[in-house]
Structures are given as structure tokens and as C-alpha cells.
Amino acid sequence: MFVLDDLLFRPLIGIVDTLHSLALQELYDVEALEDERKENRLLYELGERSEEEYLDRKETIEAELELAREVREQFASGRVEVKR
């Protein structure tokens, strides 16, 4: 019975773990959020975004960026507990 468990469930657990890792990397992409922050600033400087829109979006991006950095740090240390 235990041999069957090892043959059937261990590969499945490995696949799920890999998918979980990829999903976290995609959801909490620090570089993409930094690019979005730069784009927000550029649109504001070009006059395509009002100051209110700029500040609202800036606050949202910074909160997401902080969360992404925390998740990345936890992921790198091997302990991932995503709480929202």
C-alpha cells in the first residue's frame, strides 16, 4: 500500500508544488510592479493622468509591491504563507 502511495501521490505532490511556485512568482512579480510604478509616473509627467489618479494608483502599486516583496522573501527562505 505504501509503495503504491509513493508511486502515485509523490509525483502529483511534486507537480502541485511546482504549479504553486509558478503561480506565486506570476502573481507577485516585483519587476512587473516596478515597471507599472514607472509607467504610472511617466503618464502623470506627460499629463495623461491627473494627480488624483496618479496618487491613487501609486498607493495601490506600492501596497502590492510591498506584499510582493514579502512573498518573494518568504518564498526564498522556503516558508510560504500567503495571507491577504
PDB file of C-alpha atoms in Angstrom:
ATOM      1  CA  MET A   1       0.000   0.000   0.000  1.00  0.00           C
ATOM      2  CA  PHE A   2       2.774   2.482   0.892  1.00  0.00           C
ATOM      3  CA  VAL A   3       4.665   1.684  -2.307  1.00  0.00           C
ATOM      4  CA  LEU A   4       1.544   2.450  -4.300  1.00  0.00           C
ATOM      5  CA  ASP A   5       1.146   5.733  -2.427  1.00  0.00           C
ATOM      6  CA  ASP A   6       4.740   6.662  -3.208  1.00  0.00           C
ATOM      7  CA  LEU A   7       4.319   5.823  -6.878  1.00  0.00           C
ATOM      8  CA  LEU A   8       1.020   7.654  -7.341  1.00  0.00           C
ATOM      9  CA  PHE A   9       0.986  10.574  -4.940  1.00  0.00           C
ATOM     10  CA  ARG A  10       4.581  11.768  -4.739  1.00  0.00           C
ATOM     11  CA  PRO A  11       4.704  12.823  -8.410  1.00  0.00           C
ATOM     12  CA  LEU A  12       1.341  14.537  -8.014  1.00  0.00           C
ATOM     13  CA  ILE A  13       2.571  16.417  -4.954  1.00  0.00           C
ATOM     14  CA  GLY A  14       5.683  17.482  -6.880  1.00  0.00           C
ATOM     15  CA  ILE A  15       3.578  18.794  -9.773  1.00  0.00           C
ATOM     16  CA  VAL A  16       1.254  20.689  -7.441  1.00  0.00           C
ATOM     17  CA  ASP A  17       4.241  22.188  -5.616  1.00  0.00           C
ATOM     18  CA  THR A  18       5.771  23.324  -8.913  1.00  0.00           C
ATOM     19  CA  LEU A  19       2.489  24.859 -10.064  1.00  0.00           C
ATOM     20  CA  HIS A  20       2.143  26.633  -6.731  1.00  0.00           C
ATOM     21  CA  SER A  21       5.650  28.069  -7.061  1.00  0.00           C
ATOM     22  CA  LEU A  22       4.997  29.292 -10.601  1.00  0.00           C
ATOM     23  CA  ALA A  23       1.690  30.858  -9.580  1.00  0.00           C
ATOM     24  CA  LEU A  24       3.322  32.753  -6.715  1.00  0.00           C
ATOM     25  CA  GLN A  25       6.066  34.034  -8.984  1.00  0.00           C
ATOM     26  CA  GLU A  26       3.500  35.224 -11.512  1.00  0.00           C
ATOM     27  CA  LEU A  27       1.119  36.805  -9.004  1.00  0.00           C
ATOM     28  CA  TYR A  28       3.806  38.581  -7.029  1.00  0.00           C
ATOM     29  CA  ASP A  29       6.143  39.739  -9.797  1.00  0.00           C
ATOM     30  CA  VAL A  30       8.218  42.545  -8.274  1.00  0.00           C
ATOM     31  CA  GLU A  31       9.759  43.623 -11.584  1.00  0.00           C
ATOM     32  CA  ALA A  32       6.357  43.979 -13.264  1.00  0.00           C
ATOM     33  CA  LEU A  33       5.087  46.086 -10.380  1.00  0.00           C
ATOM     34  CA  GLU A  34       8.170  48.318 -10.514  1.00  0.00           C
ATOM     35  CA  ASP A  35       7.608  48.772 -14.254  1.00  0.00           C
ATOM     36  CA  GLU A  36       3.978  49.639 -13.577  1.00  0.00           C
ATOM     37  CA  ARG A  37       5.086  52.227 -10.996  1.00  0.00           C
ATOM     38  CA  LYS A  38       7.447  53.801 -13.559  1.00  0.00           C
ATOM     39  CA  GLU A  39       4.703  53.828 -16.192  1.00  0.00           C
ATOM     40  CA  ASN A  40       2.300  55.490 -13.757  1.00  0.00           C
ATOM     41  CA  ARG A  41       4.849  58.227 -13.056  1.00  0.00           C
ATOM     42  CA  LEU A  42       5.563  58.725 -16.757  1.00  0.00           C
ATOM     43  CA  LEU A  43       1.868  59.042 -17.620  1.00  0.00           C
ATOM     44  CA  TYR A  44       1.491  61.622 -14.865  1.00  0.00           C
ATOM     45  CA  GLU A  45       4.518  63.604 -16.065  1.00  0.00           C
ATOM     46  CA  LEU A  46       3.209  63.564 -19.639  1.00  0.00           C
ATOM     47  CA  GLY A  47      -0.135  64.889 -18.448  1.00  0.00           C
ATOM     48  CA  GLU A  48      -2.102  61.823 -19.482  1.00  0.00           C
ATOM     49  CA  ARG A  49      -3.053  61.054 -15.888  1.00  0.00           C
ATOM     50  CA  SER A  50      -4.406  63.501 -13.320  1.00  0.00           C
ATOM     51  CA  GLU A  51      -2.673  63.993  -9.997  1.00  0.00           C
ATOM     52  CA  GLU A  52      -5.548  62.261  -8.186  1.00  0.00           C
ATOM     53  CA  GLU A  53      -5.391  59.227 -10.489  1.00  0.00           C
ATOM     54  CA  TYR A  54      -1.613  59.171 -10.163  1.00  0.00           C
ATOM     55  CA  LEU A  55      -1.668  59.257  -6.364  1.00  0.00           C
ATOM     56  CA  ASP A  56      -4.411  56.622  -6.117  1.00  0.00           C
ATOM     57  CA  ARG A  57      -2.596  54.275  -8.469  1.00  0.00           C
ATOM     58  CA  LYS A  58       0.757  54.978  -6.801  1.00  0.00           C
ATOM     59  CA  GLU A  59      -0.651  53.994  -3.398  1.00  0.00           C
ATOM     60  CA  THR A  60      -2.147  50.788  -4.802  1.00  0.00           C
ATOM     61  CA  ILE A  61       1.046  49.814  -6.617  1.00  0.00           C
ATOM     62  CA  GLU A  62       3.200  50.466  -3.549  1.00  0.00           C
ATOM     63  CA  ALA A  63       0.949  48.270  -1.383  1.00  0.00           C
ATOM     64  CA  GLU A  64       1.096  45.489  -3.983  1.00  0.00           C
ATOM     65  CA  LEU A  65       4.858  45.912  -4.274  1.00  0.00           C
ATOM     66  CA  GLU A  66       5.323  45.609  -0.518  1.00  0.00           C
ATOM     67  CA  LEU A  67       3.236  42.425  -0.458  1.00  0.00           C
ATOM     68  CA  ALA A  68       5.145  41.019  -3.449  1.00  0.00           C
ATOM     69  CA  ARG A  69       8.479  41.646  -1.752  1.00  0.00           C
ATOM     70  CA  GLU A  70       7.282  39.935   1.428  1.00  0.00           C
ATOM     71  CA  VAL A  71       6.077  36.910  -0.529  1.00  0.00           C
ATOM     72  CA  ARG A  72       9.314  36.753  -2.512  1.00  0.00           C
ATOM     73  CA  GLU A  73      11.331  36.882   0.720  1.00  0.00           C
ATOM     74  CA  GLN A  74       9.247  34.102   2.261  1.00  0.00           C
ATOM     75  CA  PHE A  75       9.489  32.071  -0.933  1.00  0.00           C
ATOM     76  CA  ALA A  76      13.265  32.421  -0.992  1.00  0.00           C
ATOM     77  CA  SER A  77      13.526  31.276   2.619  1.00  0.00           C
ATOM     78  CA  GLY A  78      11.303  28.264   1.955  1.00  0.00           C
ATOM     79  CA  ARG A  79       8.411  29.274   4.178  1.00  0.00           C
ATOM     80  CA  VAL A  80       5.443  30.495   2.183  1.00  0.00           C
ATOM     81  CA  GLU A  81       2.279  31.561   3.951  1.00  0.00           C
ATOM     82  CA  VAL A  82       0.255  33.887   1.763  1.00  0.00           C
ATOM     83  CA  LYS A  83      -2.242  35.872   3.814  1.00  0.00           C
ATOM     84  CA  ARG A  84      -4.366  38.605   2.400  1.00  0.00           C
TER      85      ARG A  84
END
